Short mmCIF file of C-alpha atoms in Angstrom, two decimals:
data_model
loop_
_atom_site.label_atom_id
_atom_site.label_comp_id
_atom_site.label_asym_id
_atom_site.label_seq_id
_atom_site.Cartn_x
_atom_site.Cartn_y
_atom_site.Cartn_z
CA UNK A 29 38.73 69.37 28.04
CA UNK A 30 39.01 71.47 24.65
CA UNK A 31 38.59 67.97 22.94
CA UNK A 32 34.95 67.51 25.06
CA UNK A 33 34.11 71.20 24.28
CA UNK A 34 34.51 70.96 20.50
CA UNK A 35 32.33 67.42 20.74
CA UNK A 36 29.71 69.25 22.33
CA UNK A 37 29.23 72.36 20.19
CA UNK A 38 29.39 69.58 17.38
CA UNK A 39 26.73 68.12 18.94
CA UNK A 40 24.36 71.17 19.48
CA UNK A 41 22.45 71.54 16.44
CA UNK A 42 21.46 67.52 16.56
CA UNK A 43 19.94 68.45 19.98
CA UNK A 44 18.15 71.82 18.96
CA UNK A 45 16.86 69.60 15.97
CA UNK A 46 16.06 66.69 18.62
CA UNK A 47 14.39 69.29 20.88
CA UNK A 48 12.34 70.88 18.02
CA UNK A 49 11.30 67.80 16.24
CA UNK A 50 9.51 66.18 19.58
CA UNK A 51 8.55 70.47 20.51
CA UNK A 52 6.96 71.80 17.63
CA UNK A 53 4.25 68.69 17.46
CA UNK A 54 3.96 68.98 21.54
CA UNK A 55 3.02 72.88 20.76
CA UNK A 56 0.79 72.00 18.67
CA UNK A 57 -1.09 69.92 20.84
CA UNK A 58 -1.28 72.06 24.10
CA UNK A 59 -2.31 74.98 21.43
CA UNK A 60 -5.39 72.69 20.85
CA UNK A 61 -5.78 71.78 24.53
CA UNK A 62 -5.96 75.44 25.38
CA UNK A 63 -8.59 76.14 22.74
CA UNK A 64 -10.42 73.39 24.30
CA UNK A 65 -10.33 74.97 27.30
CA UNK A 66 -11.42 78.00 26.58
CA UNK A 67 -14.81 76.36 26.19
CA UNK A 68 -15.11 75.19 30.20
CA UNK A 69 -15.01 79.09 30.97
CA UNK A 70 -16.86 80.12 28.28
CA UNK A 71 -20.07 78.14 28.87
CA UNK B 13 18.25 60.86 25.70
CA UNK B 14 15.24 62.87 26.75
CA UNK B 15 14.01 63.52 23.00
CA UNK B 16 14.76 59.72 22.16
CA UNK B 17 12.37 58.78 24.74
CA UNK B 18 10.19 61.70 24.13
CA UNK B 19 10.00 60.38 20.64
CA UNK B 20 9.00 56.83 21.32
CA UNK B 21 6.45 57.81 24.42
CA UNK B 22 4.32 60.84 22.31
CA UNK B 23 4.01 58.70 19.38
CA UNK B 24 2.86 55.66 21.46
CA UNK B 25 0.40 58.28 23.88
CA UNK B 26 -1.86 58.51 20.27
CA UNK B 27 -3.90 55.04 22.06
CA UNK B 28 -5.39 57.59 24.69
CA UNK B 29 -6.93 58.83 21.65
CA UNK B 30 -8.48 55.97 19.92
CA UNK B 31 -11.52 57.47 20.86
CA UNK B 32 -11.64 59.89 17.54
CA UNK B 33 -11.86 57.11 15.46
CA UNK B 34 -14.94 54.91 16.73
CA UNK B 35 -17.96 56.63 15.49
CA UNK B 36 -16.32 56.88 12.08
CA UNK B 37 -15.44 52.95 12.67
CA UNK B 38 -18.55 52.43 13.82
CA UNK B 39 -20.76 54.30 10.86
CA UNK B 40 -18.49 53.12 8.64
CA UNK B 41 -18.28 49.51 9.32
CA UNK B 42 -21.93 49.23 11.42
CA UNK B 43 -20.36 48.23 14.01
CA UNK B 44 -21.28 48.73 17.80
CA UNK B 45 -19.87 50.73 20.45
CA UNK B 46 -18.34 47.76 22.52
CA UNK B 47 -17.03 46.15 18.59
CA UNK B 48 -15.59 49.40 17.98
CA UNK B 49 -13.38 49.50 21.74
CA UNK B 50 -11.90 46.18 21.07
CA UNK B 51 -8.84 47.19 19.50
CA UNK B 52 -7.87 49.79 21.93
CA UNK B 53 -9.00 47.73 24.72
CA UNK B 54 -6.69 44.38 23.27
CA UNK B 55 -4.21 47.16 22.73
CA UNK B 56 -3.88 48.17 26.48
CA UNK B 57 -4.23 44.59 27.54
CA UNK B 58 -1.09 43.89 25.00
CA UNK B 59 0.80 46.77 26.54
CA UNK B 60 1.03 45.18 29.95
CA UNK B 61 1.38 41.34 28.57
CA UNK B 62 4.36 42.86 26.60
CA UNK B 63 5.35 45.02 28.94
CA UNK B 64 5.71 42.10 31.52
CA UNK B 65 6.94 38.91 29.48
CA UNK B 66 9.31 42.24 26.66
CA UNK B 67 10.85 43.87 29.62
CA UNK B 68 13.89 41.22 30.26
CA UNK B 69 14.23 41.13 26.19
CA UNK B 70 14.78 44.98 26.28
CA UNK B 71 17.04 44.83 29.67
CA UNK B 72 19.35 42.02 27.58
CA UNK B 73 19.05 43.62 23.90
CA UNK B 74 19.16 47.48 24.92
CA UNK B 75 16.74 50.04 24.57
CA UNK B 76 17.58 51.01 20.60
CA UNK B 77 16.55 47.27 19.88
CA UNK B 78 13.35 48.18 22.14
CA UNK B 79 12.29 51.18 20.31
CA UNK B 80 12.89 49.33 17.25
CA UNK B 81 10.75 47.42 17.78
CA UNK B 82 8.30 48.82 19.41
CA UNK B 83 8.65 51.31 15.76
CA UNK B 84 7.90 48.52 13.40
CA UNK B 85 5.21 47.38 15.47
CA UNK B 86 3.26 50.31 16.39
CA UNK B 87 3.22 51.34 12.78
CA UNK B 88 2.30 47.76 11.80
CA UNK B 89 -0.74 48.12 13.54
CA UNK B 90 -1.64 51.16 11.39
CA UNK B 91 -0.46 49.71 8.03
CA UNK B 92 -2.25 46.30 8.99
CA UNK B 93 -5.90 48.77 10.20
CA UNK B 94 -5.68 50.68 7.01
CA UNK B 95 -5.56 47.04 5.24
CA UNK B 96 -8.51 45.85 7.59
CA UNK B 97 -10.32 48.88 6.51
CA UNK B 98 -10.18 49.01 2.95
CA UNK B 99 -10.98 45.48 2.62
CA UNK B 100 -14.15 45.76 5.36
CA UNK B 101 -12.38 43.03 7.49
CA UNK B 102 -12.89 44.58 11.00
CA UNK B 103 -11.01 41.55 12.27
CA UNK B 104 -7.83 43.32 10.69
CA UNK B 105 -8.35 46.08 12.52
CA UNK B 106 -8.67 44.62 15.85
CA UNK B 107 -5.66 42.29 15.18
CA UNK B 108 -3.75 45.41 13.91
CA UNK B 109 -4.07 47.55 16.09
CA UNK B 110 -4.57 45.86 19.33
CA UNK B 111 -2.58 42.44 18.98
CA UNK B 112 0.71 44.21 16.85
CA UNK B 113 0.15 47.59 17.45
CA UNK B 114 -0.04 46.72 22.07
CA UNK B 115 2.98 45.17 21.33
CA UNK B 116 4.45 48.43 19.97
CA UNK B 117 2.98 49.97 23.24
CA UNK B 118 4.28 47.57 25.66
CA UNK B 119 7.86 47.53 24.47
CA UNK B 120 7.98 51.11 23.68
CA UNK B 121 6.38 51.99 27.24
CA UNK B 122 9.54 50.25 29.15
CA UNK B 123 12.31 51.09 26.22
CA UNK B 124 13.61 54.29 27.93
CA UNK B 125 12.76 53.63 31.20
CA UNK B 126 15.78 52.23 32.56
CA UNK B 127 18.51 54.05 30.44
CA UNK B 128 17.19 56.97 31.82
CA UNK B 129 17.58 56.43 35.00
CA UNK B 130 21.05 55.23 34.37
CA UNK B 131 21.63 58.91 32.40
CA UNK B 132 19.87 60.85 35.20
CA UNK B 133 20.68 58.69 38.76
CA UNK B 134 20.73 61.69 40.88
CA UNK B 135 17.14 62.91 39.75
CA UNK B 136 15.16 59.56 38.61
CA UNK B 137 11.95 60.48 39.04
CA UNK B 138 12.07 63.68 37.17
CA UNK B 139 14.10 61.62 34.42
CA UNK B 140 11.03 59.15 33.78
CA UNK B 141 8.44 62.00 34.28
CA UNK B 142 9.98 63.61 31.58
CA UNK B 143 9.21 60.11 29.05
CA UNK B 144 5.71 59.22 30.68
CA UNK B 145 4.74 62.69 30.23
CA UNK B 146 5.30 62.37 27.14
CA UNK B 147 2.56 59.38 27.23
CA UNK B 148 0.04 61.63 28.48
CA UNK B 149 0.93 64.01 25.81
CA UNK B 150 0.30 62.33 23.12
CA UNK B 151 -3.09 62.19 22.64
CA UNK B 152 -3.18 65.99 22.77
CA UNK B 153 -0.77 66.16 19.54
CA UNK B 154 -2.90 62.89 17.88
CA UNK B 155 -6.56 63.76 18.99
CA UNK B 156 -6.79 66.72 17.22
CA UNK B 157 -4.58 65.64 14.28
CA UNK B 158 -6.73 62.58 13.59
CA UNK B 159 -9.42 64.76 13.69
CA UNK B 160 -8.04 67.03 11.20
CA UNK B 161 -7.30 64.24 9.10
CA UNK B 162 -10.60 62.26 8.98
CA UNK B 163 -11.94 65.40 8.06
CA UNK B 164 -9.85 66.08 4.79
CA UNK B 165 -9.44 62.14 3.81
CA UNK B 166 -13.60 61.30 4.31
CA UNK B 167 -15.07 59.58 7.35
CA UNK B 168 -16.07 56.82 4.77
CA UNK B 169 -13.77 53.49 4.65
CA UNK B 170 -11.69 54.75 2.32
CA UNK B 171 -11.15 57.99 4.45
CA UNK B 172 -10.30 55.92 7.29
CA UNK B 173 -7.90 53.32 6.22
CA UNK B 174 -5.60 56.56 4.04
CA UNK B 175 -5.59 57.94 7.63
CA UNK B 176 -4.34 54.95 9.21
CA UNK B 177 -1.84 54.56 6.38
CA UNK B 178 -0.60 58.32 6.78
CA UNK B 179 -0.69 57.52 11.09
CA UNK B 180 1.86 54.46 10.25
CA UNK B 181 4.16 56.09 7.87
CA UNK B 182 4.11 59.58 10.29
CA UNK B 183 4.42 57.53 13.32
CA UNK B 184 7.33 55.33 11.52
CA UNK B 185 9.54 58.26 11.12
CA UNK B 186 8.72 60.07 14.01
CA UNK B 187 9.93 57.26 16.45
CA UNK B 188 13.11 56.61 14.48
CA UNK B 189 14.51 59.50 16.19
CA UNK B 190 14.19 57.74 19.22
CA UNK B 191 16.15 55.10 17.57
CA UNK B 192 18.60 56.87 15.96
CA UNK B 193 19.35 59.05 18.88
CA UNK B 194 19.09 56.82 22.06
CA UNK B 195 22.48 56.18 24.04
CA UNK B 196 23.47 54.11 26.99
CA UNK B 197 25.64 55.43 29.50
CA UNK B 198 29.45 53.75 29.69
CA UNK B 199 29.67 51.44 32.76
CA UNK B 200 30.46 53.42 35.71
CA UNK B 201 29.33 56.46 34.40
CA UNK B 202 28.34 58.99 37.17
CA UNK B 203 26.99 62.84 36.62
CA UNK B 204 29.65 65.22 37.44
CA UNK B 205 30.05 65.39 41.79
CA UNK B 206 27.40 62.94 42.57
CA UNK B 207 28.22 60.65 45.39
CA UNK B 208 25.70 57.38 45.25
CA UNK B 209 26.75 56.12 47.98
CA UNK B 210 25.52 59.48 49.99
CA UNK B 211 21.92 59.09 48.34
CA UNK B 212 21.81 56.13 49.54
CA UNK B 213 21.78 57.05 53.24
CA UNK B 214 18.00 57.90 52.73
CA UNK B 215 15.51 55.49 53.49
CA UNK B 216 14.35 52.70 50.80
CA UNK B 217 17.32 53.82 48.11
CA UNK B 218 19.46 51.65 47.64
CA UNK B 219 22.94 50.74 45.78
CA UNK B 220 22.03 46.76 45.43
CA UNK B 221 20.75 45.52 42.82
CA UNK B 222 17.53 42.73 42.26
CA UNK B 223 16.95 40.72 38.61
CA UNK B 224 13.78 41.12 37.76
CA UNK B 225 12.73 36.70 38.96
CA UNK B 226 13.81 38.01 42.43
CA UNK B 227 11.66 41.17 42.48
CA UNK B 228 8.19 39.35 42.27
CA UNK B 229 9.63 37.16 45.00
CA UNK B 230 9.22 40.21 47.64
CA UNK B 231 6.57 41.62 49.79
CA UNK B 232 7.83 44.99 48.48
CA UNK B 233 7.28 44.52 44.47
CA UNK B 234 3.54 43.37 45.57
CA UNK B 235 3.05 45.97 47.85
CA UNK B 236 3.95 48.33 45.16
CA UNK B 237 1.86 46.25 42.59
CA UNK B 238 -1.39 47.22 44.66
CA UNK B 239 -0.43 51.04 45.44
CA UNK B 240 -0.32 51.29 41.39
CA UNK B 241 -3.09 49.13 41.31
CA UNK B 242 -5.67 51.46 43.09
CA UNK B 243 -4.32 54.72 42.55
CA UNK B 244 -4.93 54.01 38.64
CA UNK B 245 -8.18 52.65 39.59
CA UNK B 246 -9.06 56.13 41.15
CA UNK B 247 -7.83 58.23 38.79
CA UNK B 248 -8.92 55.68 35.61
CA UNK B 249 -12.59 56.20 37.22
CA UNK B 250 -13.03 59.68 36.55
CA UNK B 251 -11.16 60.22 33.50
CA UNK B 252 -12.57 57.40 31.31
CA UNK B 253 -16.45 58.94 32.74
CA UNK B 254 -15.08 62.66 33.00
CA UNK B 255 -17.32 64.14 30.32
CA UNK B 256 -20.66 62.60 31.41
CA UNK B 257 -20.14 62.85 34.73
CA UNK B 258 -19.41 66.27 34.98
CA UNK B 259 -22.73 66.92 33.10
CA UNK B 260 -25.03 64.36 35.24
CA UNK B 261 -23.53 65.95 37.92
CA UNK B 262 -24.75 69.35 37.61
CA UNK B 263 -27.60 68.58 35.39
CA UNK B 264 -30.25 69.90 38.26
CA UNK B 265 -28.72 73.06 39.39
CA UNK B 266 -28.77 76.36 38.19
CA UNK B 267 -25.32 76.66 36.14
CA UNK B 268 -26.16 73.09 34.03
CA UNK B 269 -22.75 71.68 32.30
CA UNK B 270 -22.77 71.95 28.28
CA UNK B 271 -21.01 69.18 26.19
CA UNK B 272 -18.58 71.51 24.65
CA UNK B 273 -17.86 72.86 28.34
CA UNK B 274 -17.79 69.08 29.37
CA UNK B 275 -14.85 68.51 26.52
CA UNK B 276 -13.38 71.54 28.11
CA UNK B 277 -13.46 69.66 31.30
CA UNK B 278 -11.90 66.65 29.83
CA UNK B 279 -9.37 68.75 28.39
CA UNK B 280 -8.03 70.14 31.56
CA UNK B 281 -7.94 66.07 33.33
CA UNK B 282 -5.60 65.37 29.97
CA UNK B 283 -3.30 68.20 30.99
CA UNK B 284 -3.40 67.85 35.17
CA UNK B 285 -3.10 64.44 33.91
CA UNK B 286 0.21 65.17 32.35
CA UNK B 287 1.74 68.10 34.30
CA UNK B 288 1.31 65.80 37.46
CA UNK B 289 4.01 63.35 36.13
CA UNK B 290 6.85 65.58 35.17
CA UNK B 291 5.34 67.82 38.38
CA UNK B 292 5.03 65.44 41.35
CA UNK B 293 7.80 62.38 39.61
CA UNK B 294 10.40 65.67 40.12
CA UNK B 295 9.21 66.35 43.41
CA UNK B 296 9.92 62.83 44.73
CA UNK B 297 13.30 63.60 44.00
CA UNK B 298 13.15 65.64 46.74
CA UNK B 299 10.96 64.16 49.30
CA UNK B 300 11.35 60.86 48.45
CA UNK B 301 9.10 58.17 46.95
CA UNK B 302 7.33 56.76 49.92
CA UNK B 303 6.35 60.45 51.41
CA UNK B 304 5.03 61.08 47.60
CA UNK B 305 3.14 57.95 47.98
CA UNK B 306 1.61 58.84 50.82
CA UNK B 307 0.09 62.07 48.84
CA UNK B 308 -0.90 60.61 46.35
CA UNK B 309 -2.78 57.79 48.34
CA UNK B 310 -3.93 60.33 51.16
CA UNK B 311 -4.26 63.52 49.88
CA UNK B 312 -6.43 61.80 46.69
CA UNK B 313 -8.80 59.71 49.67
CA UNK B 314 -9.63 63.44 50.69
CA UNK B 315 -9.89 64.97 47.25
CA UNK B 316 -12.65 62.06 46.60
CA UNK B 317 -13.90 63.04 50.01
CA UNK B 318 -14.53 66.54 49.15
CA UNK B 319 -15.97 65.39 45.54
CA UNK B 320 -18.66 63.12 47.44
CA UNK B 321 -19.49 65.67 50.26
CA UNK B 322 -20.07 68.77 48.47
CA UNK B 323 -22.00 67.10 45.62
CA UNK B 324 -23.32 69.63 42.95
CA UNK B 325 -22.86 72.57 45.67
CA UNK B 326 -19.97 74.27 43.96
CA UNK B 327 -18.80 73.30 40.43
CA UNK B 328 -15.32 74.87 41.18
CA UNK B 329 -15.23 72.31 43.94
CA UNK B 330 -15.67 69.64 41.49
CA UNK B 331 -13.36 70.95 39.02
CA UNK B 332 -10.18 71.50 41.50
CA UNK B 333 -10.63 68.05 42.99
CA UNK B 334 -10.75 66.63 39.50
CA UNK B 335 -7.61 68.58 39.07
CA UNK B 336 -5.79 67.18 41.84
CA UNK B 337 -7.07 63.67 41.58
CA UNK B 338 -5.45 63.13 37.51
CA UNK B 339 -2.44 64.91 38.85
CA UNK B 340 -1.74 62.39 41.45
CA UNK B 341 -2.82 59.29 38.98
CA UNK B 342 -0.40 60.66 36.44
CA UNK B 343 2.39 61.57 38.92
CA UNK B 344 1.40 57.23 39.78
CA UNK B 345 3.09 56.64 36.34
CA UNK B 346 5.73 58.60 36.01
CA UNK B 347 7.36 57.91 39.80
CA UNK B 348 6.83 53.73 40.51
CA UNK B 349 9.76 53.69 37.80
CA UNK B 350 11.90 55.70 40.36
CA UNK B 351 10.68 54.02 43.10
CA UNK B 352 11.49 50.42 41.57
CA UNK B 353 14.82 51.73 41.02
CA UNK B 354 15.38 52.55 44.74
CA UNK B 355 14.23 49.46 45.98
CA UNK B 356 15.69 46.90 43.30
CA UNK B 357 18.41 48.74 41.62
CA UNK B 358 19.13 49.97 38.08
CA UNK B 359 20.49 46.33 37.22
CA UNK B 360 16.80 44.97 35.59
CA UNK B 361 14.40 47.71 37.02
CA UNK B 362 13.21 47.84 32.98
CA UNK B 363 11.76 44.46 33.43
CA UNK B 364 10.57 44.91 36.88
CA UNK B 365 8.59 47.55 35.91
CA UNK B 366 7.35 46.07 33.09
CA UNK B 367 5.82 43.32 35.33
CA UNK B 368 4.27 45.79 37.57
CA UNK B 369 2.43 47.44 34.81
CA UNK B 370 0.22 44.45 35.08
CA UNK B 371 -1.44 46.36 37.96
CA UNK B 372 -2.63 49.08 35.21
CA UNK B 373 -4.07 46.32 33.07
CA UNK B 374 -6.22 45.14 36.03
CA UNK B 375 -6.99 48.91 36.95
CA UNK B 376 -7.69 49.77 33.58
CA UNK B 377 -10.76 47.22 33.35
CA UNK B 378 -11.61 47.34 37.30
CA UNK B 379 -11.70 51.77 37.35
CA UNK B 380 -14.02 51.88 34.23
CA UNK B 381 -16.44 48.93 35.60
CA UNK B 382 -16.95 50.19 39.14
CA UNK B 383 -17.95 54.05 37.61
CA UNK B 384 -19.98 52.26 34.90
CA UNK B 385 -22.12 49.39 36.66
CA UNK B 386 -22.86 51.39 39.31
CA UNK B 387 -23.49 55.08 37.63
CA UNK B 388 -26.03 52.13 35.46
CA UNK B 389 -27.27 50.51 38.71
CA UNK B 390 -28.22 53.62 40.31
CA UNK B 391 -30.12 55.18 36.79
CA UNK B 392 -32.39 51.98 36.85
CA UNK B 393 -33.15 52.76 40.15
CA UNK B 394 -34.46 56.34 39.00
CA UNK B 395 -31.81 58.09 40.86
CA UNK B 396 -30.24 61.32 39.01
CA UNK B 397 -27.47 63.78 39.69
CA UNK B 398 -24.14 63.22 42.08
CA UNK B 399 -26.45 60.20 43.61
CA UNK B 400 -25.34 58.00 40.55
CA UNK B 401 -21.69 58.31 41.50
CA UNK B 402 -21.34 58.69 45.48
CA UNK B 403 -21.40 54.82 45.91
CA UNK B 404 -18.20 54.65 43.54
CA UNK B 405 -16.53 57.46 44.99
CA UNK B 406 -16.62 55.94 48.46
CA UNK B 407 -15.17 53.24 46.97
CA UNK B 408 -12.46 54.87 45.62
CA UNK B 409 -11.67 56.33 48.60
CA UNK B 410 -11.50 52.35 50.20
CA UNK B 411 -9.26 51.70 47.89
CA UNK B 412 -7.22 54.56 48.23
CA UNK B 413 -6.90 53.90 51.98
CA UNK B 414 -6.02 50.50 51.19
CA UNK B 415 -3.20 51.46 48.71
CA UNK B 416 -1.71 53.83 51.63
CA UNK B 417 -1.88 50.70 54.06
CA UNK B 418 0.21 48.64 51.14
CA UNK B 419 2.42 51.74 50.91
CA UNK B 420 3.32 52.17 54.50
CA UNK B 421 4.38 48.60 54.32
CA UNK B 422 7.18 48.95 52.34
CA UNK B 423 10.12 48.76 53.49
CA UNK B 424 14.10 47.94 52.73
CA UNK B 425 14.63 44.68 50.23
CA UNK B 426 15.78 42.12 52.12
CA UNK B 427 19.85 41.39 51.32
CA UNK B 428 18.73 37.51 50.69
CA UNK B 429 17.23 38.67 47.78
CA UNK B 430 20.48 40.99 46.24
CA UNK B 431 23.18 40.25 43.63
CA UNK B 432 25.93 39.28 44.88
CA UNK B 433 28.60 42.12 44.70
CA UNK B 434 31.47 41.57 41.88
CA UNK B 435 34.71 43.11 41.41
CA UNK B 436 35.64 45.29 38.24
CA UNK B 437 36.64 42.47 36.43
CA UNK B 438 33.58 40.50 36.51
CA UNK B 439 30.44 42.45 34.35
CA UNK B 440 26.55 41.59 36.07
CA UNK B 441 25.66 40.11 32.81
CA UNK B 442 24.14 36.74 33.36
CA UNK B 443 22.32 37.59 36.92
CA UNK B 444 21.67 34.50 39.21
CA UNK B 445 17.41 34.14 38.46
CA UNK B 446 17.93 36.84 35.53
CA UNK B 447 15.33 36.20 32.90
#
């Protein structure tokens, strides 16, 4: 059990880095979506 | 796993947004419109020839091989463009793009499907609406950036091919991630207190399995084949149309549609569009597949209803059925996976599913040319307004109802048509009719 813990805690800054690299590009995309969308409100 | 197939599926979602680069093709190259929407129409029709004939190649090699591949040949297609660009051979371009660069689609389309589903067996259909979102999302992180980058590199030939280069290079090491990270479950392995034999006490799911050469054998895989058929056709309809339509729409009434509203429009189909398949694929976890179906199919029929009956009355109308109608053709996507899985089993459901993605090919052309031909049919008649699109959206609504028929008829896979059942000791590696 200690043996699984220490793999995991090992493994969380590969899946923060996972998580961010496919995130931060995703953000960026619905950040442009929304200004998009501000212009089917706006007129 | 989910960032490995997140990866792959967000880098391979940039074809939704080939779209950016045709009037600089076009201007560039003189080309025409229809020249300029060959090589993202030969890349969808690539996606679901190499999604069908790939998917037992990436159920026997694994799905690191898959995205592998599908990484050297989605950036190919760039690398080969930028070539076909610089050198004015359009023909480059085309075979770039949409012959190497579908490939890339095809292959990377199926790669996660199946390992998912093996990582997440309790909760399939939020498992794969997690990866085909990530489809629909990725023309929202490439339209813009394309844009961005045509702007700073020139619009000119040699603008376009250095952003196809920097697209394959980007898009190379992007993906690897996918690559590097993506695991396969050890055999056996089971999430913590999850009993499949209990989830398989509800209707359709199954613990069986079915290779892939038995699959197209059964009334079920065709039923399913024309539920995903039409319900792509509906949605395909609108969104392909969405910005003119919206416009022609409500061109005689008081509150007229502007273009930039009219890419606002479009811009909230792209993200019902992709919230429906993480949205309603999770849901079917918890309904099941068939009742999901059957909203999908039914509740859509009466969206289009609404759509056809209030005509330019109420633009909110227009806008909220919209809504609902991309939800329900992305939530199509993201839960057939699931719903292959409960009728055939995890053993090949990869390259099942490939083979039913031949339905979206069809849809793909048949959605566009209904909308089209007869939005064009009804102008040359002098007609204006909703009139140019009621005929299609009573069609729609046939089809629909057919692809609710098609899914009421689905029902348990026959045991004639199962593995047989091995001990421990014997691995289901070389299936009876595998391919």
């Amino acid at each position: 059990m200690a043996h699984q813990s220490t793999r995991a805690s090992r493994h969380t800054p590969l899946l923060i880095l996972a998580w961010l690299w496919v995130g931060l590009p995703f953000a960026y995309g619905v950040y442009e979506l929304i200004l998009k969308l501000t212009q089917l409100f706006s007129g | 796993m989910p960032p490995a197939a997140l990866a792959v599926h967000l880098s391979i979602g940039q074809a939704y947004a080939w779209s950016v680069f045709k009037p600089p093709l076009e201007k560039a190259l003189d080309l025409s419109g229809t020249a300029s929407a060959l090589p993202f129409q030969l890349g969808i029709v690539m996606l679901g020839l190499s999604a069908a004939f790939g998917g037992p190649l990436v159920e026997r090699n694994g799905p690191r091989w898959a995205m592998f591949i599908s990484m050297v040949c989605f950036s190919s297609g760039f690398l080969i463009s930028a070539l076909g660009v610089a050198t004015r051979q359009y023909w480059l371009v085309v075979l770039g793009y949409g012959f190497v660069g579908g490939i890339g689609l095809g292959i990377g389309y199926i790669s996660p499907v199946s390992t998912l589903m093996k990582w997440f067996p309790d909760r399939p259909g939020m498992a794969t609406g997690i990866a085909i979102m990530g489809f629909g999302g990725g023309a929202l992180i490439a339209s813009p950036w394309s844009t961005q980058m045509l702007s700073s590199f020139g619009a000119g030939t040699g603008g376009i091919a250095e952003t196809f280069l920097v697209h394959g290079l980007v898009y190379a090491l992007f993906m690897s991630l996918g690559v590097f990270l993506v695991r396969v479950p050890r055999d056996g392995w089971l999430p913590e207190g999850w009993n499949p034999a209990a989830a398989a006490t509800r209707a359709l799911v199954t613990t069986a399995n079915v290779s892939a050469r038995n699959a197209i054998r059964t009334p079920q895989f065709w039923c399913l084949w024309v539920v995903l058929c039409f319900n792509v056709t509906a949605g395909i309809g609108i969104l392909e149309k969405a910005a003119p339509m919206i416009q022609d729409f409500f061109a005689h009434t008081a509150t007229p549609v502007s273009a930039g509203a009219a890419a606002g429009f479009v811009a909230l189909l792209s993200l019902a569009n992709m919230t429906g398949r993480i949205v309603w694929s999770s849901t079917s976890d918890l309904i099941g597949r068939k009742n999901m179906y059957r909203v999908y199919l039914g509740a859509g029929a009466l969206l289009y209803l609404v759509i056809a009956l209030a005509g330019d009355s109420h633009n909110f109308v227009f806008i909220l059925c919209a809504i609902g109608i991309l939800s329900f053709y992305g939530g199509g996507f993201a839960t057939v996976p699931a719903y292959l899985k409960d009728l055939f089993g995890t053993y090949q459901v990869g390259a099942i599913h490939g083979r039913l993605l031949t339905a979206w090919s069809i849809a793909g052309v048949l959605g566009p040319l209904i909308v089209n031909a007869i939005a064009d049919s009804q102008e040359a008649a002098g007609k204006t307004g909703p009139a140019l699109y009621t005929t299609s959206l009573y069609i729609m609504i046939g089809l629909l109802v057919i692809g609710f028929v098609a899914n009421e008829l689905i029902r348990p896979v026959s045991d004639k048509y199962h593995e047989p059942v091995l001990t421990s000791a014997e691995p289901l590696a070389t299936p009876q009719g595998g391919s």
